Every structure is written in structure tokens, then in C-alpha cells.
Amino acid sequence: MQHQTKSFKINEEWDKLVNRDNLYEYLYKLTVDSTILVTIEADKLLKEYLLPPIGTQEVWAAGVTYLKSRDARMEESVDTGAADCYSRVYEAERPELFFKSLSHRVAGHNGYVHIRRDSVWNVPEPELTLYINSSGSIQGYSIGNDMSSRSIEGENPLYLPQAKVYNNSASIGPCLYVPEEPINSETKIHIAIHRNGEKMFDDFTAISRMKRSLSELVEFLFRELDFEHGCYLMTGTCVVPPNNFTLQKGDIVNITIDLIGTLTNFVSAKD
Ligand code: DO4
Ligand code: MG
């Protein structure tokens, strides 16, 4: 755990550690009794592959929460006549929420995300990701990458689970950010994609552009679901690469969110 300029070694099981009300206060108090790691040791740990900050939590995702996402989906499905369902969900009271992953399919910082071998149009989706405790209260924030096949979803929206859920289709990290106050709505999300050392795409937006509030998404998710140790919720993509762009193996995706950090992933595919 890091607090201000210090790093601490915490010997607690993840699910128990994070699933509590007032997580910030709990962690703050822990800093008093915990072992401080010397800078060299902490830096070494942080430079290596970091495990994603997840235990047994399910990862859910919201969709079409930004105009950018609605428009991109309408464009990719224009030939199939399904474009209307995206404009309707964007305006509807009920948001789109879908199951994304369990921890064994989630990559961490500096880990590999996959593109499907049967998909010709693939993109990363940079998303503010909430950690919500079992009582339905947002206790922390992370960076999520909701890897997606635009060709498969564009063919038919009923293929959404195949476009969204496959090995290494989700990434979360580099940390769980637990602030004292809720995240500021002017917080920016930035994505850059590099190929062979060259920048292929780079864009950013603020989370204030989201059509829905975070609490509204959480309220719908928790209506008929219990999460024993809390859950993660990716809150939808705000940035979409141009329609002629598709990811390739070897690409590097960097997603940065103010105050949280940068999540780096290498693009690969199933062996
Ligand atoms: O409607 C399909 C998925 C949308 C999504 O993942 C997003 O908007 O981020
Ligand atoms: Mg998404």
C-alpha cells in the first residue's frame, strides 16, 4: 500500500481488506502499525508485473454511457439495422450493464490483454472502474480496459458476450485508489496506443462527459444482485479510436486517469 510518499507492507487477505465501509479511514489507520518498505524494495516491486487489485470480486461493465460510445456503436452496426438499440439505451432510464469477468481472466499492469483470433476489428476501452463494497458503497477507483471486438458486436448485438468476454479481455490496475473524498468529475481519462515505437492513437476526455451518475449505475447493479466481497464496475468508454483502427499483436496500450496512475498492457492473442 502507498500513502503519500511511503510504501507499506500489509498482511491482510484482499477480500477482507477492501470490503468495508470507510475503507480510507481503515487503511489510514493501518499505516500506523504497518512495516514501511524501503524505497528500493518498494520501487522494485512496483516495476515488476503487478497483480490486478482483485480477489474474488466479479467485474461488471456499463455500456453506452458516453455519447462517443453510442455513436461508435451506431456506426459499427449500421448495416445490421441494430443501431437503434444503442440510441434507445443511451436515453433510457435503465443503463446497459453486463457481466465482464472473474479475476482469472483479468490482466494487471504490464500484463497481456488479448484480441480474439476470430475478430477483425478490435479496440481497447479505457474506463474509470469502481470498487463497490458489499453494501453498495463506492470505496475506491481503478483503471479498467474493457477489450472489445467491434466486428463481432457490430454483426449482431446478441453477440455481445463473445465480443466482450474471453481470455484476457479485461485489465484492471495499476492499483486501487482509495481517496478520502469521491473522485472529482473533472478527472481526465487518457489513452495512448503505440505500435513499433510509433504513437497510433491518443485522446482523452473528462468523466464529467458521462451521461449517467456513478451512483445511478451502482444502484441498478445492486438492485437484484448481492456481492459478498463487493465488486468492480467498469463505467463505460469515453474514447474510441477512429473506425479504420484495429489493435494488433505487439501494440502497447497506456491508459492514464488523474491521481490513479497509468495502466499499461501489451496486446497479444491466445496461443
Ligand atoms: O453496448 C455495448 C458495450 C458498450 C461498452 O462497453 C461501452 O460503452 O463501454
Ligand atoms: Mg466498455
PDB file of C-alpha atoms in Angstrom, residues 18-252:
ATOM      1  CA  VAL A  18     -11.247  -3.928   0.931  1.00  0.00           C
ATOM      2  CA  ASN A  19     -14.804  -4.921   1.744  1.00  0.00           C
ATOM      3  CA  ARG A  20     -15.664  -2.404   4.424  1.00  0.00           C
ATOM      4  CA  ASP A  21     -17.321   0.952   4.893  1.00  0.00           C
ATOM      5  CA  ASN A  22     -14.846   3.801   5.440  1.00  0.00           C
ATOM      6  CA  LEU A  23     -12.046   1.964   3.640  1.00  0.00           C
ATOM      7  CA  TYR A  24      -9.995   5.159   3.518  1.00  0.00           C
ATOM      8  CA  GLU A  25     -10.013   5.532   7.330  1.00  0.00           C
ATOM      9  CA  TYR A  26      -9.256   1.847   7.831  1.00  0.00           C
ATOM     10  CA  LEU A  27      -6.235   1.987   5.512  1.00  0.00           C
ATOM     11  CA  TYR A  28      -5.075   5.253   7.015  1.00  0.00           C
ATOM     12  CA  LYS A  29      -5.069   3.693  10.494  1.00  0.00           C
ATOM     13  CA  LEU A  30      -3.190   0.670   9.139  1.00  0.00           C
ATOM     14  CA  THR A  31      -0.293   2.909   8.115  1.00  0.00           C
ATOM     15  CA  VAL A  32       0.460   3.491  11.824  1.00  0.00           C
ATOM     16  CA  ASP A  33       1.161  -0.182  12.629  1.00  0.00           C
ATOM     17  CA  SER A  34       2.450  -1.471   9.295  1.00  0.00           C
ATOM     18  CA  THR A  35       6.020  -2.089   8.192  1.00  0.00           C
ATOM     19  CA  ILE A  36       7.374   0.660   5.961  1.00  0.00           C
ATOM     20  CA  LEU A  37       9.122  -0.697   2.891  1.00  0.00           C
ATOM     21  CA  VAL A  38      12.429   0.912   1.999  1.00  0.00           C
ATOM     22  CA  THR A  39      12.226   2.833  -1.283  1.00  0.00           C
ATOM     23  CA  ILE A  40      14.477   0.426  -3.236  1.00  0.00           C
ATOM     24  CA  GLU A  41      12.351  -2.574  -2.261  1.00  0.00           C
ATOM     25  CA  ALA A  42       9.077  -0.744  -2.987  1.00  0.00           C
ATOM     26  CA  ASP A  43      10.315   0.506  -6.384  1.00  0.00           C
ATOM     27  CA  LYS A  44      11.434  -2.992  -7.349  1.00  0.00           C
ATOM     28  CA  LEU A  45       8.005  -4.434  -6.516  1.00  0.00           C
ATOM     29  CA  LEU A  46       6.231  -1.651  -8.405  1.00  0.00           C
ATOM     30  CA  LYS A  47       8.378  -2.023 -11.539  1.00  0.00           C
ATOM     31  CA  GLU A  48       7.678  -5.731 -11.842  1.00  0.00           C
ATOM     32  CA  TYR A  49       4.375  -7.126 -13.067  1.00  0.00           C
ATOM     33  CA  LEU A  50       1.726  -6.026 -10.583  1.00  0.00           C
ATOM     34  CA  LEU A  51      -1.145  -8.365  -9.890  1.00  0.00           C
ATOM     35  CA  PRO A  52      -4.520  -6.791 -10.619  1.00  0.00           C
ATOM     36  CA  PRO A  53      -6.092  -5.422  -7.404  1.00  0.00           C
ATOM     37  CA  ILE A  54      -8.769  -8.104  -7.252  1.00  0.00           C
ATOM     38  CA  GLY A  55      -9.680 -11.104  -5.120  1.00  0.00           C
ATOM     39  CA  THR A  56     -12.923 -12.976  -5.710  1.00  0.00           C
ATOM     40  CA  GLN A  57     -14.812  -9.898  -6.953  1.00  0.00           C
ATOM     41  CA  GLU A  58     -16.864 -10.124 -10.128  1.00  0.00           C
ATOM     42  CA  VAL A  59     -16.152  -7.489 -12.755  1.00  0.00           C
ATOM     43  CA  TRP A  60     -19.214  -5.879 -14.339  1.00  0.00           C
ATOM     44  CA  ALA A  61     -19.340  -3.206 -17.005  1.00  0.00           C
ATOM     45  CA  ALA A  62     -21.678  -0.437 -18.050  1.00  0.00           C
ATOM     46  CA  GLY A  63     -22.089   0.475 -21.708  1.00  0.00           C
ATOM     47  CA  VAL A  64     -23.129   3.417 -23.853  1.00  0.00           C
ATOM     48  CA  THR A  65     -22.641   5.867 -21.000  1.00  0.00           C
ATOM     49  CA  TYR A  66     -20.883   8.469 -23.181  1.00  0.00           C
ATOM     50  CA  LEU A  67     -22.085   9.964 -26.475  1.00  0.00           C
ATOM     51  CA  LYS A  68     -18.822   8.805 -28.087  1.00  0.00           C
ATOM     52  CA  SER A  69     -19.641   5.188 -27.296  1.00  0.00           C
ATOM     53  CA  ARG A  70     -23.233   5.488 -28.502  1.00  0.00           C
ATOM     54  CA  ASP A  71     -22.128   6.977 -31.824  1.00  0.00           C
ATOM     55  CA  ALA A  72     -19.367   4.396 -32.378  1.00  0.00           C
ATOM     56  CA  ARG A  73     -21.794   1.523 -31.732  1.00  0.00           C
ATOM     57  CA  MET A  74     -24.380   3.007 -34.066  1.00  0.00           C
ATOM     58  CA  GLU A  75     -21.754   3.293 -36.799  1.00  0.00           C
ATOM     59  CA  GLU A  76     -20.446  -0.264 -36.397  1.00  0.00           C
ATOM     60  CA  SER A  77     -23.963  -1.767 -36.511  1.00  0.00           C
ATOM     61  CA  VAL A  78     -25.376   0.423 -39.289  1.00  0.00           C
ATOM     62  CA  ASP A  79     -25.562  -2.447 -41.834  1.00  0.00           C
ATOM     63  CA  THR A  80     -27.438  -4.757 -39.479  1.00  0.00           C
ATOM     64  CA  GLY A  81     -30.285  -2.429 -38.540  1.00  0.00           C
ATOM     65  CA  ALA A  82     -29.386  -2.711 -34.834  1.00  0.00           C
ATOM     66  CA  ALA A  83     -28.158   0.877 -34.449  1.00  0.00           C
ATOM     67  CA  ASP A  84     -31.419   1.954 -32.839  1.00  0.00           C
ATOM     68  CA  CYS A  85     -30.874  -0.197 -29.725  1.00  0.00           C
ATOM     69  CA  TYR A  86     -27.824   1.913 -28.801  1.00  0.00           C
ATOM     70  CA  SER A  87     -29.611   5.251 -29.123  1.00  0.00           C
ATOM     71  CA  ARG A  88     -32.500   3.830 -27.087  1.00  0.00           C
ATOM     72  CA  VAL A  89     -30.307   2.568 -24.239  1.00  0.00           C
ATOM     73  CA  TYR A  90     -28.429   5.877 -24.154  1.00  0.00           C
ATOM     74  CA  GLU A  91     -31.733   7.693 -23.491  1.00  0.00           C
ATOM     75  CA  ALA A  92     -33.411   5.021 -21.346  1.00  0.00           C
ATOM     76  CA  GLU A  93     -33.723   5.143 -17.570  1.00  0.00           C
ATOM     77  CA  ARG A  94     -32.196   1.643 -17.278  1.00  0.00           C
ATOM     78  CA  PRO A  95     -28.486   1.550 -18.194  1.00  0.00           C
ATOM     79  CA  GLU A  96     -26.744  -1.222 -20.095  1.00  0.00           C
ATOM     80  CA  LEU A  97     -24.922  -3.422 -17.555  1.00  0.00           C
ATOM     81  CA  PHE A  98     -23.175  -6.650 -18.453  1.00  0.00           C
ATOM     82  CA  PHE A  99     -21.034  -9.254 -16.758  1.00  0.00           C
ATOM     83  CA  LYS A 100     -17.427  -8.875 -17.880  1.00  0.00           C
ATOM     84  CA  SER A 101     -15.103 -11.156 -15.955  1.00  0.00           C
ATOM     85  CA  LEU A 102     -13.875 -13.042 -12.945  1.00  0.00           C
ATOM     86  CA  SER A 103     -10.364 -12.455 -11.654  1.00  0.00           C
ATOM     87  CA  HIS A 104      -8.724 -15.332 -13.558  1.00  0.00           C
ATOM     88  CA  ARG A 105      -9.364 -13.542 -16.871  1.00  0.00           C
ATOM     89  CA  VAL A 106      -8.219 -10.125 -15.644  1.00  0.00           C
ATOM     90  CA  ALA A 107      -4.741  -8.853 -16.539  1.00  0.00           C
ATOM     91  CA  GLY A 108      -2.844  -6.419 -14.345  1.00  0.00           C
ATOM     92  CA  HIS A 109      -0.425  -3.571 -15.006  1.00  0.00           C
ATOM     93  CA  ASN A 110       2.224  -4.616 -17.557  1.00  0.00           C
ATOM     94  CA  GLY A 111       0.217  -7.747 -18.339  1.00  0.00           C
ATOM     95  CA  TYR A 112      -1.169  -9.058 -21.630  1.00  0.00           C
ATOM     96  CA  VAL A 113      -4.596  -8.273 -22.993  1.00  0.00           C
ATOM     97  CA  HIS A 114      -5.894 -10.359 -25.874  1.00  0.00           C
ATOM     98  CA  ILE A 115      -7.546  -9.711 -29.189  1.00  0.00           C
ATOM     99  CA  ARG A 116      -9.784 -12.536 -30.425  1.00  0.00           C
ATOM    100  CA  ARG A 117      -8.345 -14.532 -33.326  1.00  0.00           C
ATOM    101  CA  ASP A 118     -11.784 -14.667 -34.993  1.00  0.00           C
ATOM    102  CA  SER A 119     -12.289 -10.909 -34.840  1.00  0.00           C
ATOM    103  CA  VAL A 120     -11.048  -8.406 -37.439  1.00  0.00           C
ATOM    104  CA  TRP A 121     -11.778  -5.158 -35.574  1.00  0.00           C
ATOM    105  CA  ASN A 122     -10.501  -4.831 -32.021  1.00  0.00           C
ATOM    106  CA  VAL A 123     -10.166  -1.905 -29.637  1.00  0.00           C
ATOM    107  CA  PRO A 124      -9.280  -1.166 -26.037  1.00  0.00           C
ATOM    108  CA  GLU A 125     -11.893   0.681 -23.983  1.00  0.00           C
ATOM    109  CA  PRO A 126     -10.435   2.951 -21.267  1.00  0.00           C
ATOM    110  CA  GLU A 127     -12.864   3.094 -18.361  1.00  0.00           C
ATOM    111  CA  LEU A 128     -12.991   4.530 -14.877  1.00  0.00           C
ATOM    112  CA  THR A 129     -13.561   1.427 -12.755  1.00  0.00           C
ATOM    113  CA  LEU A 130     -15.266   1.495  -9.374  1.00  0.00           C
ATOM    114  CA  TYR A 131     -14.683  -0.759  -6.423  1.00  0.00           C
ATOM    115  CA  ILE A 132     -18.039  -1.031  -4.657  1.00  0.00           C
ATOM    116  CA  ASN A 133     -18.284  -2.793  -1.299  1.00  0.00           C
ATOM    117  CA  SER A 134     -20.943  -5.375  -0.414  1.00  0.00           C
ATOM    118  CA  SER A 135     -23.232  -2.637   0.953  1.00  0.00           C
ATOM    119  CA  GLY A 136     -23.221  -0.902  -2.432  1.00  0.00           C
ATOM    120  CA  SER A 137     -20.973   1.989  -1.498  1.00  0.00           C
ATOM    121  CA  ILE A 138     -18.129   3.147  -3.766  1.00  0.00           C
ATOM    122  CA  GLN A 139     -14.907   2.777  -1.777  1.00  0.00           C
ATOM    123  CA  GLY A 140     -12.228   3.096  -4.431  1.00  0.00           C
ATOM    124  CA  TYR A 141     -11.320   3.595  -8.068  1.00  0.00           C
ATOM    125  CA  SER A 142      -9.109   1.870 -10.563  1.00  0.00           C
ATOM    126  CA  ILE A 143      -8.382   1.957 -14.282  1.00  0.00           C
ATOM    127  CA  GLY A 144     -10.076  -0.627 -16.475  1.00  0.00           C
ATOM    128  CA  ASN A 145      -9.598  -1.753 -20.036  1.00  0.00           C
ATOM    129  CA  ASP A 146     -12.749  -3.365 -21.458  1.00  0.00           C
ATOM    130  CA  MET A 147     -11.166  -5.020 -24.519  1.00  0.00           C
ATOM    131  CA  SER A 148     -13.787  -5.387 -27.240  1.00  0.00           C
ATOM    132  CA  SER A 149     -14.368  -6.849 -30.663  1.00  0.00           C
ATOM    133  CA  ARG A 150     -16.198  -4.249 -32.721  1.00  0.00           C
ATOM    134  CA  SER A 151     -16.673  -6.615 -35.676  1.00  0.00           C
ATOM    135  CA  ILE A 152     -18.412  -9.279 -33.585  1.00  0.00           C
ATOM    136  CA  GLU A 153     -20.656  -6.872 -31.672  1.00  0.00           C
ATOM    137  CA  GLY A 154     -21.299  -4.928 -34.897  1.00  0.00           C
ATOM    138  CA  GLU A 155     -22.529  -8.098 -36.626  1.00  0.00           C
ATOM    139  CA  ASN A 156     -25.242  -8.621 -34.038  1.00  0.00           C
ATOM    140  CA  PRO A 157     -25.677  -7.106 -30.554  1.00  0.00           C
ATOM    141  CA  LEU A 158     -26.660 -10.566 -29.292  1.00  0.00           C
ATOM    142  CA  TYR A 159     -23.007 -11.487 -29.784  1.00  0.00           C
ATOM    143  CA  LEU A 160     -22.056  -9.017 -27.028  1.00  0.00           C
ATOM    144  CA  PRO A 161     -20.806 -11.717 -24.592  1.00  0.00           C
ATOM    145  CA  GLN A 162     -18.460 -13.075 -27.291  1.00  0.00           C
ATOM    146  CA  ALA A 163     -17.288  -9.578 -28.217  1.00  0.00           C
ATOM    147  CA  LYS A 164     -16.568  -8.781 -24.587  1.00  0.00           C
ATOM    148  CA  VAL A 165     -15.775 -11.917 -22.609  1.00  0.00           C
ATOM    149  CA  TYR A 166     -12.780 -14.084 -23.482  1.00  0.00           C
ATOM    150  CA  ASN A 167      -9.333 -14.800 -22.041  1.00  0.00           C
ATOM    151  CA  ASN A 168      -7.516 -11.613 -21.023  1.00  0.00           C
ATOM    152  CA  SER A 169     -10.317  -9.385 -22.278  1.00  0.00           C
ATOM    153  CA  ALA A 170     -10.191  -7.269 -19.115  1.00  0.00           C
ATOM    154  CA  SER A 171      -7.420  -5.437 -17.401  1.00  0.00           C
ATOM    155  CA  ILE A 172      -7.540  -3.580 -14.082  1.00  0.00           C
ATOM    156  CA  GLY A 173      -4.790  -1.655 -12.317  1.00  0.00           C
ATOM    157  CA  PRO A 174      -2.197  -0.467 -11.553  1.00  0.00           C
ATOM    158  CA  CYS A 175      -3.744  -0.034  -8.084  1.00  0.00           C
ATOM    159  CA  LEU A 176      -6.937   0.502  -6.178  1.00  0.00           C
ATOM    160  CA  TYR A 177      -7.031   4.232  -5.435  1.00  0.00           C
ATOM    161  CA  VAL A 178      -8.834   4.949  -2.171  1.00  0.00           C
ATOM    162  CA  PRO A 179      -9.278   8.702  -1.685  1.00  0.00           C
ATOM    163  CA  GLU A 180     -10.767  10.489   1.280  1.00  0.00           C
ATOM    164  CA  GLU A 181     -13.356  12.191  -0.934  1.00  0.00           C
ATOM    165  CA  PRO A 182     -15.232  10.930  -4.022  1.00  0.00           C
ATOM    166  CA  ILE A 183     -13.407  11.355  -7.319  1.00  0.00           C
ATOM    167  CA  ASN A 184     -13.647  14.795  -8.923  1.00  0.00           C
ATOM    168  CA  SER A 185     -15.876  14.989 -12.012  1.00  0.00           C
ATOM    169  CA  GLU A 186     -13.191  16.894 -13.931  1.00  0.00           C
ATOM    170  CA  THR A 187     -10.898  13.856 -13.646  1.00  0.00           C
ATOM    171  CA  LYS A 188      -9.442  13.046 -17.079  1.00  0.00           C
ATOM    172  CA  ILE A 189      -9.064   9.674 -18.759  1.00  0.00           C
ATOM    173  CA  HIS A 190      -6.306   9.482 -21.336  1.00  0.00           C
ATOM    174  CA  ILE A 191      -5.374   6.671 -23.706  1.00  0.00           C
ATOM    175  CA  ALA A 192      -2.355   6.231 -25.972  1.00  0.00           C
ATOM    176  CA  ILE A 193      -1.689   3.273 -28.261  1.00  0.00           C
ATOM    177  CA  HIS A 194       1.828   2.638 -29.578  1.00  0.00           C
ATOM    178  CA  ARG A 195       2.998   0.297 -32.339  1.00  0.00           C
ATOM    179  CA  ASN A 196       6.695  -0.314 -33.027  1.00  0.00           C
ATOM    180  CA  GLY A 197       7.570   2.808 -31.081  1.00  0.00           C
ATOM    181  CA  GLU A 198       5.114   4.997 -33.015  1.00  0.00           C
ATOM    182  CA  LYS A 199       2.030   6.608 -31.497  1.00  0.00           C
ATOM    183  CA  MET A 200      -1.037   5.283 -33.361  1.00  0.00           C
ATOM    184  CA  PHE A 201      -3.772   6.933 -31.311  1.00  0.00           C
ATOM    185  CA  ASP A 202      -4.006   9.343 -28.430  1.00  0.00           C
ATOM    186  CA  ASP A 203      -7.077  11.005 -26.920  1.00  0.00           C
ATOM    187  CA  PHE A 204      -8.631  11.991 -23.616  1.00  0.00           C
ATOM    188  CA  THR A 205     -11.840  13.157 -22.008  1.00  0.00           C
ATOM    189  CA  ALA A 206     -13.225  14.063 -18.578  1.00  0.00           C
ATOM    190  CA  ILE A 207     -15.572  11.800 -16.646  1.00  0.00           C
ATOM    191  CA  SER A 208     -17.989  14.742 -16.423  1.00  0.00           C
ATOM    192  CA  ARG A 209     -18.960  13.852 -20.022  1.00  0.00           C
ATOM    193  CA  MET A 210     -20.692  10.716 -18.756  1.00  0.00           C
ATOM    194  CA  LYS A 211     -24.452  10.736 -19.340  1.00  0.00           C
ATOM    195  CA  ARG A 212     -25.205   8.956 -16.063  1.00  0.00           C
ATOM    196  CA  SER A 213     -24.052   9.388 -12.479  1.00  0.00           C
ATOM    197  CA  LEU A 214     -21.840   6.761 -10.856  1.00  0.00           C
ATOM    198  CA  SER A 215     -24.414   6.221  -8.099  1.00  0.00           C
ATOM    199  CA  GLU A 216     -27.129   5.559 -10.677  1.00  0.00           C
ATOM    200  CA  LEU A 217     -25.036   2.781 -12.269  1.00  0.00           C
ATOM    201  CA  VAL A 218     -24.323   1.272  -8.850  1.00  0.00           C
ATOM    202  CA  GLU A 219     -27.980   1.441  -7.825  1.00  0.00           C
ATOM    203  CA  PHE A 220     -29.077  -0.546 -10.905  1.00  0.00           C
ATOM    204  CA  LEU A 221     -26.280  -3.102 -10.485  1.00  0.00           C
ATOM    205  CA  PHE A 222     -27.171  -3.781  -6.855  1.00  0.00           C
ATOM    206  CA  ARG A 223     -30.946  -3.920  -7.384  1.00  0.00           C
ATOM    207  CA  GLU A 224     -31.131  -7.701  -7.657  1.00  0.00           C
ATOM    208  CA  LEU A 225     -27.551  -8.804  -7.063  1.00  0.00           C
ATOM    209  CA  ASP A 226     -25.547  -9.372  -3.894  1.00  0.00           C
ATOM    210  CA  PHE A 227     -21.751  -9.288  -3.954  1.00  0.00           C
ATOM    211  CA  GLU A 228     -20.283 -10.950  -0.894  1.00  0.00           C
ATOM    212  CA  HIS A 229     -16.926  -9.204  -1.168  1.00  0.00           C
ATOM    213  CA  GLY A 230     -18.021  -6.250  -3.254  1.00  0.00           C
ATOM    214  CA  CYS A 231     -17.428  -5.966  -6.986  1.00  0.00           C
ATOM    215  CA  TYR A 232     -15.790  -3.936  -9.725  1.00  0.00           C
ATOM    216  CA  LEU A 233     -17.778  -1.902 -12.220  1.00  0.00           C
ATOM    217  CA  MET A 234     -16.237  -0.507 -15.401  1.00  0.00           C
ATOM    218  CA  THR A 235     -18.236   2.611 -16.175  1.00  0.00           C
ATOM    219  CA  GLY A 236     -18.110   2.704 -19.982  1.00  0.00           C
ATOM    220  CA  THR A 237     -15.756   4.002 -22.596  1.00  0.00           C
ATOM    221  CA  CYS A 238     -15.387   7.690 -23.318  1.00  0.00           C
ATOM    222  CA  VAL A 239     -12.793   7.470 -26.070  1.00  0.00           C
ATOM    223  CA  VAL A 240     -12.974   5.405 -29.261  1.00  0.00           C
ATOM    224  CA  PRO A 241     -10.211   5.152 -31.887  1.00  0.00           C
ATOM    225  CA  PRO A 242     -11.191   6.043 -35.482  1.00  0.00           C
ATOM    226  CA  ASN A 243     -13.122   3.392 -37.401  1.00  0.00           C
ATOM    227  CA  ASN A 244     -10.113   2.443 -39.559  1.00  0.00           C
ATOM    228  CA  PHE A 245      -8.079   1.477 -36.475  1.00  0.00           C
ATOM    229  CA  THR A 246      -7.762  -2.051 -35.120  1.00  0.00           C
ATOM    230  CA  LEU A 247      -5.332  -3.335 -32.498  1.00  0.00           C
ATOM    231  CA  GLN A 248      -2.536  -5.681 -33.485  1.00  0.00           C
ATOM    232  CA  LYS A 249      -0.387  -8.088 -31.511  1.00  0.00           C
ATOM    233  CA  GLY A 250       2.563  -6.197 -30.030  1.00  0.00           C
ATOM    234  CA  ASP A 251       0.677  -2.910 -29.583  1.00  0.00           C
ATOM    235  CA  ILE A 252       1.092  -1.191 -26.218  1.00  0.00           C
TER     236      ILE A 252
END
